Short mmCIF file of C-alpha atoms and ligand atoms in Angstrom, two decimals:
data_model
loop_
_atom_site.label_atom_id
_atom_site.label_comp_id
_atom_site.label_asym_id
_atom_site.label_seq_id
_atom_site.Cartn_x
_atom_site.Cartn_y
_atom_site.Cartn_z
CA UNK A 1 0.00 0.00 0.00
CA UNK A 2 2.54 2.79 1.22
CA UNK A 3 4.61 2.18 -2.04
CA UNK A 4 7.60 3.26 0.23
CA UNK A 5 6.20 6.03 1.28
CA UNK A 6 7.65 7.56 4.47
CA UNK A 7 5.58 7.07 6.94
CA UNK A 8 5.27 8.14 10.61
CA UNK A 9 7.28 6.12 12.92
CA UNK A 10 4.36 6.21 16.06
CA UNK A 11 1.26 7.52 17.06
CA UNK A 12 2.80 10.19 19.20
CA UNK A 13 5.00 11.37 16.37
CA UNK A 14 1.82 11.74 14.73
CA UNK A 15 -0.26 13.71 17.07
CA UNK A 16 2.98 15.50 17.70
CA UNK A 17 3.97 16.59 14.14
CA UNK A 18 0.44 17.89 13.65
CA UNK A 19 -0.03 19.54 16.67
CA UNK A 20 3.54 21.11 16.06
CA UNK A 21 1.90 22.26 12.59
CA UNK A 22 -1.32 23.64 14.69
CA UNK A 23 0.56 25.14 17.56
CA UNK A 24 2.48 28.85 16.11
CA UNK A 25 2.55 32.30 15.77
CA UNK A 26 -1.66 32.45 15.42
CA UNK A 27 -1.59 30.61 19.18
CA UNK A 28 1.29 32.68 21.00
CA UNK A 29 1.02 35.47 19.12
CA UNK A 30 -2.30 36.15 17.36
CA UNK A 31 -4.93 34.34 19.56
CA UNK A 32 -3.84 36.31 22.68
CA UNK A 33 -4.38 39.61 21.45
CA UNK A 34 -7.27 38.32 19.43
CA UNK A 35 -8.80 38.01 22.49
CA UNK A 36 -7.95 40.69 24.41
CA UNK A 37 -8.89 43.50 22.07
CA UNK A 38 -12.60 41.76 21.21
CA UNK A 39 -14.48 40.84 24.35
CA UNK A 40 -11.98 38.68 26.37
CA UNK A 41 -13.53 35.50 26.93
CA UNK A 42 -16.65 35.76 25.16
CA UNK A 43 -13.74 36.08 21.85
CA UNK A 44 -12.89 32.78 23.72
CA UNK A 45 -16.12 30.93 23.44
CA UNK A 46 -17.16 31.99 19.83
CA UNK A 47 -13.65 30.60 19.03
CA UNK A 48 -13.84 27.63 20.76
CA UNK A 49 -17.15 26.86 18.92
CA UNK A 50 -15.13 27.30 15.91
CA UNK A 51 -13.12 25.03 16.46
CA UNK A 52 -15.50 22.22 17.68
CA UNK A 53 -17.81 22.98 14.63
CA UNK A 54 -16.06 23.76 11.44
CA UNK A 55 -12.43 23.16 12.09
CA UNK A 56 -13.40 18.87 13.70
CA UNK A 57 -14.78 18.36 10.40
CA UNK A 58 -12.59 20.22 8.49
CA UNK A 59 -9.30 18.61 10.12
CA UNK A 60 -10.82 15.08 10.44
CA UNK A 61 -11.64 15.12 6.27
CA UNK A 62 -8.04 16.42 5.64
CA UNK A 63 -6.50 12.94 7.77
CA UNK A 64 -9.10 11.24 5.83
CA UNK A 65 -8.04 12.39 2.20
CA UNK A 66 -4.45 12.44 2.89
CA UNK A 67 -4.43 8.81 4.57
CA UNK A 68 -7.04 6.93 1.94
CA UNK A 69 -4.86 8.29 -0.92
CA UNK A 70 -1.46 8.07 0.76
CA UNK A 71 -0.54 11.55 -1.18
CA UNK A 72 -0.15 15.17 -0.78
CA UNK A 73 -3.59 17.25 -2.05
CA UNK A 74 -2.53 17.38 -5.94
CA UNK A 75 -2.40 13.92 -6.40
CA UNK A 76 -5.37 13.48 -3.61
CA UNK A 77 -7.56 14.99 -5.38
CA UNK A 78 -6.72 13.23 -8.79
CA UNK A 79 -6.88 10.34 -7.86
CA UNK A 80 -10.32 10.30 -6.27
CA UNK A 81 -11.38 12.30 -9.43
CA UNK A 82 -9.26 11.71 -11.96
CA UNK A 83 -8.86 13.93 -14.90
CA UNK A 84 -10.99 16.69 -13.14
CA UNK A 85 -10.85 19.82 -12.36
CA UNK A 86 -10.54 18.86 -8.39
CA UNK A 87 -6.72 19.15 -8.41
CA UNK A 88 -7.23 22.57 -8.92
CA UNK A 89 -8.54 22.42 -5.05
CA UNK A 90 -4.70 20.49 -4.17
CA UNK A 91 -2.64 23.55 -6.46
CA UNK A 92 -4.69 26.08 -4.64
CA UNK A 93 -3.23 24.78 -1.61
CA UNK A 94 0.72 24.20 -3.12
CA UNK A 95 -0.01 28.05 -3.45
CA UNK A 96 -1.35 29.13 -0.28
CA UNK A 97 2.00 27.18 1.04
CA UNK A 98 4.07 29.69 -1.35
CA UNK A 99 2.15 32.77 0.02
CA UNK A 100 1.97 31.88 3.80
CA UNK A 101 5.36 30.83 4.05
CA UNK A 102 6.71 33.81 2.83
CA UNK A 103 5.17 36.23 5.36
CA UNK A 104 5.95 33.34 8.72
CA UNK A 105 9.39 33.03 7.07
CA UNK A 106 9.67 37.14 7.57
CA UNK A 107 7.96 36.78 11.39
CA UNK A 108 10.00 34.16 12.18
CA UNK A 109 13.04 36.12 11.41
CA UNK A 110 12.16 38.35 13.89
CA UNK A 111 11.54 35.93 16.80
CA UNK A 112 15.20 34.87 15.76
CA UNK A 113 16.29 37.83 16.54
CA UNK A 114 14.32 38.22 19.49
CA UNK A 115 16.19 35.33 20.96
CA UNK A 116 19.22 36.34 20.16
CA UNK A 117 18.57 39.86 21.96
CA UNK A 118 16.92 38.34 24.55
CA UNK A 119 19.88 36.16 25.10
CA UNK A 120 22.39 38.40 25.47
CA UNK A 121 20.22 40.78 28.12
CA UNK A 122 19.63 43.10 24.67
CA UNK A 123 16.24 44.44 26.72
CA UNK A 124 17.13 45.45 30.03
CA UNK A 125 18.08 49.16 28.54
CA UNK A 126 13.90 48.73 27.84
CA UNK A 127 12.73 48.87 31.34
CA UNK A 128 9.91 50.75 31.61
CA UNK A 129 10.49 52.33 28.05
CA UNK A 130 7.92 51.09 26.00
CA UNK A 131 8.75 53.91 23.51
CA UNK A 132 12.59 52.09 23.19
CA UNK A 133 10.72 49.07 22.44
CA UNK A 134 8.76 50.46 20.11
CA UNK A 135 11.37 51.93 18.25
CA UNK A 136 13.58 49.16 18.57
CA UNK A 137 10.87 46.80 16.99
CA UNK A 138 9.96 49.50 14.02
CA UNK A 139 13.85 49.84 13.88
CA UNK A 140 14.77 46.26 13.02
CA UNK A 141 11.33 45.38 10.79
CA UNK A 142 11.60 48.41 8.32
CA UNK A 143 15.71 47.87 7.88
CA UNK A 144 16.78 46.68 4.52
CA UNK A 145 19.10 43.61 5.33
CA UNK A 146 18.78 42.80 9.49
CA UNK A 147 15.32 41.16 8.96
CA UNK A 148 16.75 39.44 5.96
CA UNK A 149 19.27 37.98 7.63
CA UNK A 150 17.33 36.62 10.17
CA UNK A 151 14.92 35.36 7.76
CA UNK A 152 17.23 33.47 5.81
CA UNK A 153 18.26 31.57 8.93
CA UNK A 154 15.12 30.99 10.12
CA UNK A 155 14.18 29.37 6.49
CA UNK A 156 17.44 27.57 6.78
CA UNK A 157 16.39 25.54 9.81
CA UNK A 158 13.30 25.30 7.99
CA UNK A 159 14.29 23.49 5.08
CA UNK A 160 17.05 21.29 6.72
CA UNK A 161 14.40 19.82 9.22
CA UNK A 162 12.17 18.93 6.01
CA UNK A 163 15.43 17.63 3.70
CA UNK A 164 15.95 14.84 6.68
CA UNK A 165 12.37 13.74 5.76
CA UNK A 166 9.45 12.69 7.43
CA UNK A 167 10.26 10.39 10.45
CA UNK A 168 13.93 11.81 10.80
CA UNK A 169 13.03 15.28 10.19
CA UNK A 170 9.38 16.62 11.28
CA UNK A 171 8.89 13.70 13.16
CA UNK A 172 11.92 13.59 15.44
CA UNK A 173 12.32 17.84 16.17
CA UNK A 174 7.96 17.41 16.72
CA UNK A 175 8.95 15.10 19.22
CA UNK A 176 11.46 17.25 20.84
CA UNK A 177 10.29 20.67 20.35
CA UNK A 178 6.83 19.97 21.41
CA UNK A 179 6.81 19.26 25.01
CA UNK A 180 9.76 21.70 25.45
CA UNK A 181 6.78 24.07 24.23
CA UNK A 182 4.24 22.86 26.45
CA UNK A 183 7.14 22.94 29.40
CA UNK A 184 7.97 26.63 28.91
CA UNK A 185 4.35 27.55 28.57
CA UNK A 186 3.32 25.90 31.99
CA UNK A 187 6.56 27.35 33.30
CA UNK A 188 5.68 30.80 32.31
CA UNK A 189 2.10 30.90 32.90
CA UNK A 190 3.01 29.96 36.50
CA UNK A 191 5.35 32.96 36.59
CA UNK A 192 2.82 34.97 35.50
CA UNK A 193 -0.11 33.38 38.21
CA UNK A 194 1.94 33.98 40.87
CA UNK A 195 3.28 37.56 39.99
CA UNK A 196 1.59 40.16 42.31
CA UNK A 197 -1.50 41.68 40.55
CA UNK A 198 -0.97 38.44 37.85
CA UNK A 199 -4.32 36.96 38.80
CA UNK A 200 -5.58 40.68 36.92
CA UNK A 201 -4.75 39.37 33.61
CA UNK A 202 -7.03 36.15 34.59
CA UNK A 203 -10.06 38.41 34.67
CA UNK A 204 -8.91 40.71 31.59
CA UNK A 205 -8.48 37.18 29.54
CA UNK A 206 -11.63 35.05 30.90
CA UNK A 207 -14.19 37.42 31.96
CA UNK A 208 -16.52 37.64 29.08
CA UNK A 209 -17.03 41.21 28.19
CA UNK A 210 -19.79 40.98 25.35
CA UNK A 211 -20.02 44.13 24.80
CA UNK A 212 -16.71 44.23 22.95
CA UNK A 213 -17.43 41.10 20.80
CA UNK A 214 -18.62 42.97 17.53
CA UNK A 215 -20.10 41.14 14.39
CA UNK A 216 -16.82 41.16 12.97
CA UNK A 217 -15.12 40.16 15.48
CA UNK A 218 -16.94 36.54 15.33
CA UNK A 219 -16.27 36.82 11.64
CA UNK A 220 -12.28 37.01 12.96
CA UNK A 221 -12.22 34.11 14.98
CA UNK A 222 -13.63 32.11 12.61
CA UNK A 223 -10.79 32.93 10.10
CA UNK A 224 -8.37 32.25 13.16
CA UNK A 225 -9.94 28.73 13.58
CA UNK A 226 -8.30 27.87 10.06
CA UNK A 227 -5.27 29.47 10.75
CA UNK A 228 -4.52 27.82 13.87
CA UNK A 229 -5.25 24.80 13.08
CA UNK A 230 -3.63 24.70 10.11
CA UNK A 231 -6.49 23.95 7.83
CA UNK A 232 -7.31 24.73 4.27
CA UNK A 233 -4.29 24.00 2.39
CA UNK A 234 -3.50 20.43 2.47
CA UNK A 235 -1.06 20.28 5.41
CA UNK A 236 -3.16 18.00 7.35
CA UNK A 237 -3.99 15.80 4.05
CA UNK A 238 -0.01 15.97 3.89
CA UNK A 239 0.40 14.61 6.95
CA UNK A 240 -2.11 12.47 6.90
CA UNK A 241 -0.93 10.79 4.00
CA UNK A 242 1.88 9.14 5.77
CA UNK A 243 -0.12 7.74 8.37
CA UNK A 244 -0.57 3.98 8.51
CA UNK A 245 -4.59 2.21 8.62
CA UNK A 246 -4.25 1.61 12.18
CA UNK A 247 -5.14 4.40 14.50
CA UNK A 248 -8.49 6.53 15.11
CA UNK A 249 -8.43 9.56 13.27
CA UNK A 250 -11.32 11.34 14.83
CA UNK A 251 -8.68 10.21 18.30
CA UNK A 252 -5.87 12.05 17.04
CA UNK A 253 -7.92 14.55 15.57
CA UNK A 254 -9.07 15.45 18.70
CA UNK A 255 -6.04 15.36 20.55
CA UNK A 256 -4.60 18.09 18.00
CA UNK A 257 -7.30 20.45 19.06
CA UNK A 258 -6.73 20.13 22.83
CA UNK A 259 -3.42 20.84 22.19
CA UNK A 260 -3.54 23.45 19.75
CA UNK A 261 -6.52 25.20 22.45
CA UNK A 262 -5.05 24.31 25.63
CA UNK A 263 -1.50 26.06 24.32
CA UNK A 264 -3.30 29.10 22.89
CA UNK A 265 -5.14 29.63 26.32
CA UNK A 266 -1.64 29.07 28.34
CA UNK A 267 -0.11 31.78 26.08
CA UNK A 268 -3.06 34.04 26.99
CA UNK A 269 -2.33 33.04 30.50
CA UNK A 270 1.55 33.55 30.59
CA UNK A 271 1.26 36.97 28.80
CA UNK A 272 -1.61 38.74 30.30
CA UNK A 273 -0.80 38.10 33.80
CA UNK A 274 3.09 39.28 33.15
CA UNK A 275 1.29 41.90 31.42
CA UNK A 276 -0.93 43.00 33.89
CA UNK A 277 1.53 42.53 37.23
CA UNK A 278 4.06 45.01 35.20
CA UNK A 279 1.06 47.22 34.55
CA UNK A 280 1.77 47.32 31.25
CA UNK A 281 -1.35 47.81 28.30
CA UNK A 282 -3.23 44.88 27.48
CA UNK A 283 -5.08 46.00 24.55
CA UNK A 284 -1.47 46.82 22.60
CA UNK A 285 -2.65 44.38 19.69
CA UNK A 286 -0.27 43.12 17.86
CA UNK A 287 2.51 44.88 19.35
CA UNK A 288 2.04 42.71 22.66
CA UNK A 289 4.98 40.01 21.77
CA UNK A 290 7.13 42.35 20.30
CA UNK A 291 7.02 45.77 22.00
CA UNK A 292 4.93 45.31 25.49
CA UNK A 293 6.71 42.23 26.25
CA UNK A 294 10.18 43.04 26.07
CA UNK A 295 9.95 46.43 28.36
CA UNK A 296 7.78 43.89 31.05
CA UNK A 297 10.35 41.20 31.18
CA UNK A 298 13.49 43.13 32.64
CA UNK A 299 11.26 44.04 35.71
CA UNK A 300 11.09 40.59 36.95
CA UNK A 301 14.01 38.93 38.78
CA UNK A 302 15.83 36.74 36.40
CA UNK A 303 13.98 38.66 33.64
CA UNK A 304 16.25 37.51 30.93
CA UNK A 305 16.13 34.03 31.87
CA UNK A 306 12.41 34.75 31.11
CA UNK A 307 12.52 36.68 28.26
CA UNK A 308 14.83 33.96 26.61
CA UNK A 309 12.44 31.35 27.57
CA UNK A 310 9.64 33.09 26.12
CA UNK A 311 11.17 33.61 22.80
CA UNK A 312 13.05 29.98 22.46
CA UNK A 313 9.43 28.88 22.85
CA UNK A 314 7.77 31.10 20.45
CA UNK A 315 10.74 30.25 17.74
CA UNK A 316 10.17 26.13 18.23
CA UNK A 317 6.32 27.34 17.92
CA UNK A 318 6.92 28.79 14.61
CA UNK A 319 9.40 25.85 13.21
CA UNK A 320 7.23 23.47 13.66
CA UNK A 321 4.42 25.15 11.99
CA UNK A 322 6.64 26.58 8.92
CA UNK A 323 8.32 23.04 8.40
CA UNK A 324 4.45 22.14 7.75
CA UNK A 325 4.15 24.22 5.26
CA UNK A 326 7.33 23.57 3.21
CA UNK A 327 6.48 19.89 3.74
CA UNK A 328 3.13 20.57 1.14
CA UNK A 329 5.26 21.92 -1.14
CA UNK A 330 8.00 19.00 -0.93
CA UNK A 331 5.43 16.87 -1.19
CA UNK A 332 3.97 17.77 -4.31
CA UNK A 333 6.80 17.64 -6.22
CA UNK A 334 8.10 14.04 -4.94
CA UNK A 335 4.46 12.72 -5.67
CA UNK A 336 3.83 14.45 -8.92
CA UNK A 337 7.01 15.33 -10.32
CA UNK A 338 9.17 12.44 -8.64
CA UNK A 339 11.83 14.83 -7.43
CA UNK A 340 13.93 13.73 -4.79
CA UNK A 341 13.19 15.70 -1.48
CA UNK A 342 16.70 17.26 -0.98
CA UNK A 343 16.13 19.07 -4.46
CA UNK A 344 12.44 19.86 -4.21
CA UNK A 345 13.53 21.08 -0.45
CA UNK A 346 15.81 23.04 -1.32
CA UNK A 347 14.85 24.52 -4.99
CA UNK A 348 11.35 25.67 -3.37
CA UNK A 349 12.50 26.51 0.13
CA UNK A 350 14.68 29.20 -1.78
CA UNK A 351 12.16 30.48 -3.93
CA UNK A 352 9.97 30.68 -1.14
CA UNK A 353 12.49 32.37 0.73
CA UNK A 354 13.11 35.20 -1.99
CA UNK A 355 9.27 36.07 -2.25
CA UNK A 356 9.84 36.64 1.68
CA UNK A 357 12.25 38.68 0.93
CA UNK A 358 10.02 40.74 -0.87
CA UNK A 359 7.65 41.14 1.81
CA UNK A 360 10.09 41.93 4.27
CA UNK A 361 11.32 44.68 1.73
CA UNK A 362 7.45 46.10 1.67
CA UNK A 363 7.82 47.05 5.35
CA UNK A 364 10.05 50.19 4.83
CA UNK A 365 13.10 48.34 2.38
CA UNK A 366 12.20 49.83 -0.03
CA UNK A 367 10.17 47.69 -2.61
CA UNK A 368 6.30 47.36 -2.06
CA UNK A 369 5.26 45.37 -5.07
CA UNK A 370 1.61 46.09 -3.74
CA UNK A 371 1.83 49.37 -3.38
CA UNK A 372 -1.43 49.98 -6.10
CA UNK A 373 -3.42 47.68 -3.14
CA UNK A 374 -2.50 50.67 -0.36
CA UNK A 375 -1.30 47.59 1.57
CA UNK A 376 1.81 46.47 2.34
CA UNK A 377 3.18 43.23 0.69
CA UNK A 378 3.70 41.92 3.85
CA UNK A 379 0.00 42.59 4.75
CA UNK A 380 -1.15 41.52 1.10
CA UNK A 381 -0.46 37.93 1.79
CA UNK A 382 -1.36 37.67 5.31
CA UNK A 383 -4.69 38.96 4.20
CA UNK A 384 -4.91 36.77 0.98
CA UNK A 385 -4.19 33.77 2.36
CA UNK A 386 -6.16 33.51 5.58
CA UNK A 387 -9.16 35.39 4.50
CA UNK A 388 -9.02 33.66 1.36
CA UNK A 389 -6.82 30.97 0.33
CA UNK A 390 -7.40 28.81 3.40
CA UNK A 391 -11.06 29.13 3.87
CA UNK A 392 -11.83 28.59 -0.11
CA UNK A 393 -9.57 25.52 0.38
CA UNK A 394 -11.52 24.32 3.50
CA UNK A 395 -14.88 24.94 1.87
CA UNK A 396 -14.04 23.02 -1.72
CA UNK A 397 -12.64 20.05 0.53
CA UNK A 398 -16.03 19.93 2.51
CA UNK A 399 -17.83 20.12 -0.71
CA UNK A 400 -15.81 17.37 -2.62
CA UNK A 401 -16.18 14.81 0.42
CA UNK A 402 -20.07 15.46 -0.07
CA UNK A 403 -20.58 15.49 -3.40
CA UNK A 404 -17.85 14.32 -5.30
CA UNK A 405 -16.22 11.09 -3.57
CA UNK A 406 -19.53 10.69 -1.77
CA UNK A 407 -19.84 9.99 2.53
CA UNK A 408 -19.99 6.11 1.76
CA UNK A 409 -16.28 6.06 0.54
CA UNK A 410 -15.46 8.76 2.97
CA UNK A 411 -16.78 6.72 6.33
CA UNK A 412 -15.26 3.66 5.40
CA UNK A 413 -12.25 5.13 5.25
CA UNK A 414 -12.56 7.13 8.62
CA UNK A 415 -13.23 4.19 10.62
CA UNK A 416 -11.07 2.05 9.48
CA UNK A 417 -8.23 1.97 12.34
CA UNK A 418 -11.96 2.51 14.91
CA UNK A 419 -12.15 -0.90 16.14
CA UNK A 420 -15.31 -1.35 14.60
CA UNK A 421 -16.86 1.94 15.35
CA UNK A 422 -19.38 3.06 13.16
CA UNK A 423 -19.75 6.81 12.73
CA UNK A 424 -23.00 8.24 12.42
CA UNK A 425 -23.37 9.41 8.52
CA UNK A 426 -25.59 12.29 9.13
CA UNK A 427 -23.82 13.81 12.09
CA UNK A 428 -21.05 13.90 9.27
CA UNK A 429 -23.48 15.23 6.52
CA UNK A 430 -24.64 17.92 8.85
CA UNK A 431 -20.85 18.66 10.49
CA UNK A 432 -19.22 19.07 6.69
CA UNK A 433 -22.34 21.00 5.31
CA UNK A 434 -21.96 23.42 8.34
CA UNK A 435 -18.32 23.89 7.79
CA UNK A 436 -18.89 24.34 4.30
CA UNK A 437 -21.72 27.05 4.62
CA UNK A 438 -20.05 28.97 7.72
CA UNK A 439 -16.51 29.28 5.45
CA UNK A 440 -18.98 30.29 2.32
CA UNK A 441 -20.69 32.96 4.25
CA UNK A 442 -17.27 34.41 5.95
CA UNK A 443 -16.03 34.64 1.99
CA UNK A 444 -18.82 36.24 0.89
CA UNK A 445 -19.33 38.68 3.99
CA UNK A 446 -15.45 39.94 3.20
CA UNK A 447 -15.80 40.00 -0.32
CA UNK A 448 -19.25 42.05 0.39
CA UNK A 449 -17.43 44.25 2.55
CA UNK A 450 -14.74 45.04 0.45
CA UNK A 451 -17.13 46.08 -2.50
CA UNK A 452 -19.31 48.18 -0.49
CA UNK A 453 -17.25 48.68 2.64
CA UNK A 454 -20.14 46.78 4.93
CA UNK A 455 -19.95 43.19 5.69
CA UNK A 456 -22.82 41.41 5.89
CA UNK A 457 -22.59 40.17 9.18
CA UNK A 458 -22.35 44.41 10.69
CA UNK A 459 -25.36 44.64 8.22
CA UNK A 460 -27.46 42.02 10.05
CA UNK A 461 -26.02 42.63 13.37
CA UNK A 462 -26.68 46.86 13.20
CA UNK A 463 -30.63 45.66 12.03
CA UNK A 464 -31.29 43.59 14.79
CA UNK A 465 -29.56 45.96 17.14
N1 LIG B 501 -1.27 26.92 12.41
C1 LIG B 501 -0.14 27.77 12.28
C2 LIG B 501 -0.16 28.80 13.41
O1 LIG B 501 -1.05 28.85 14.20
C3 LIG B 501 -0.08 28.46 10.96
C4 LIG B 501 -0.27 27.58 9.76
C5 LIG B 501 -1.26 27.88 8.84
C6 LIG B 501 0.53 26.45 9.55
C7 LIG B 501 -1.47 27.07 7.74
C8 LIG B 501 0.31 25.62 8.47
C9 LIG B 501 -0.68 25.95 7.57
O2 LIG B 501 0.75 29.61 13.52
#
């Protein structure tokens, strides 16, 4: 069956690998501040019904597809319907891997170099100076060649974790990065608890302010529910095409999304309690990581041992995640193409890695090659690819499990490995035609707002208001 196909070595390195792909930036960085700058934990709850409602399905059909065809989405698609135009789904997803990777490459960059200042004590002239930090951040992000640099070694790592392959590669740093990740989090989030004033941030991050939770703001977490879970673009069908028939995937499914929740709710908890015992402001958006945090570590004792940990944690975060990403693109041209995956690694990791360079560049390089959107590049394919790319993706996969390889052929896939388990078929009718409506209406409601500057959903909620 597996044609020698790499395949996991174990179940953990499974659940590992994928929750490594699940667990990044959108959980450390995004999800917190998310949450604190749109109603707190009533953000918390609409996202958390996200997940449990569109992104279940959605991740559970990707294990399916990936592990029935034992390929990466092309050649997934293909051969369930050969000949049509379904691979188009599987290329739209070999390009969202292109245009997310090149943005994370830039971000991770960054966090490079936040470890590497954080290291060598390069924030305690930031105490208390959240202007410094500021400028310092602006400083290093709108430079020509420092974010470069640190790009270039961050794809490095990148593509030398996915030329060692699948076991000896993602597999084996999963395995260690992981619960280092989970470690540093508890670690921290401790810290924080037991900071004077910490248990503030507790209330800030969990007391649901609905007020604050806007139309659009539900509209955002449902995006985020993609994006943190990795969904959309055929990472999960990736990884789930090495997987073996024996094991549950609704099991390991699951486990992925405690994970991937639990650690974006510990990185809530580690930074809003730090944030709050320093007296620092919550509501800094997306500044938190990068200019709030580094002016609040140097107050506590041992503040660089701290700060370091914090930023080790939030690099492994965003390895693990990018190797996922390279790995689609890898993957497509080994199955398709029959490359060998040092060249394919290596030939795409670099382009990859020059198109980041480009959005770096848009941030105040010099080079904006969207300057006729009046966004940055930088911005451009954030905003394509997780308010389109991924959610298209995760829609057309919904719809071709319905209506194209039909639910018989779908279930008997998903329970083989169940112990003779039978799923339900119309609790999996009704779960993918929910995902698939919700992701249609968010795509519409963006597209609507973009033509007329209204989304639907402020349309509706305004009436009824
Ligand atoms: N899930 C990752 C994060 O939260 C991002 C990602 C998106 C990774 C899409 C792979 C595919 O940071």
């Amino acid at each position: 069956m597996s044609n020698g196909r790499e395949q996991w070595g174990t179940r953990l390195g499974f659940i590992l690998a994928a929750s490594g792909s699940a667990v990044g930036i959108g959980n450390i960085w995004k999800y917190p501040h998310m949450a604190g700058q749109n109603g707190g934990a009533a953000f918390t709850l609409v996202y958390l019904i996200c997940i449990a409602l569109v992104g279940l399905p959605i991740i559970v059909g990707e294990f399916v597809l990936g592990r029935k065809t034992q390929l990466s989405p092309v050649g997934a698609y293909d051969q369930i319907a050969p000949g049509s135009f379904w691979k188009w789904v599987g290329f739209l997803g070999v390009a969202s891997a292109f245009v997310i990777l090149s943005f994370y490459g830039v971000v991770g960059g960054w966090i490079l170099k936040y470890t590497f200042a954080s290291i060598t004590g390069g924030f305690e002239a930031l105490v208390d100076d959240p202007e410094g930090a500021g400028t310092m951040f602006n400083g290093i992000i709108t430079s020509t060649w420092e974010p470069i640099f640190w790009q270039v070694i961050f794809m490095a790592f990148c593509i030398w974790v996915i030329v060692n392959g699948v076991k000896g590669g993602i597999e084996k740093w999963s395995r260690i990065m992981m619960p280092l990740i989970i470690v540093i989090l508890v670690v921290l989030a401790i810290r924080g608890l037991t900071l004077p004033n910490g248990k503030e941030g507790l209330v800030f991050l969990f007391k649901p302010r609905f007020a604050d939770l806007s139309a659009s703001a539900i509209v955002l977490a449902l995006g985020h529910a993609f994006f943190t879970l990795s969904l959309g673009m055929g990472t999960m069908i990736t990884y789930g095409s090495y997987l073996d028939k024996k094991q549950s995937l609704i099991g390991s499914a699951i486990w992925v999304i405690l994970l991937d929740t639990a650690i974006a709710i510990l990185a809530g908890i580690a930074i809003f309690t730090t944030v709050f015992a320093m007296g620092a402001d919550p509501a800094e958006g997306p500044g938190l990581i990068f200019v709030v945090l580094p002016t609040v570590f140097p107050q506590l004792a041992g503040g660089t041992i701290w700060a370091s940990l914090f930023f080790i944690l939030l690099f492994m975060a965003a390895l693990t995640s990018a190797i996922s990403i390279l790995e689609v693109v890898t993957a497509y041209f080994i199955d398709q193409k029959g490359w060998d995956r040092g060249r394919a690694t290596i030939i795409f990791g670099s382009v990859i890695t020059v198109v980041g360079v480009f959005c770096s560049l848009s941030l105040g390089g010099g080079i904006n090659l969207s300057a006729f959107l009046n966004m940055t590049f930088f911005d451009f394919m954030d905003y394509l690819s997780s308010k389109y790319m991924l959610p298209i993706g995760g829609m057309f996969m919904a719809i071709f499990i319905l209506y194209r390889w039909g639910l018989p052929e779908f279930l008997i896939e998903l329970e083989t490995g169940m112990d003779g388990y039978k799923v339900n078929h119309w609790v999996v009718r009704i779960l993918l035609s929910i995902s698939a409506a919700v992701v249609g209406f968010i795509i519409l409601n963006e597209i609507v707002d973009k033509i007329i500057g209204r989304s639907i959903s402020d349309i509706l909620f305004s009436a009824s208001g």
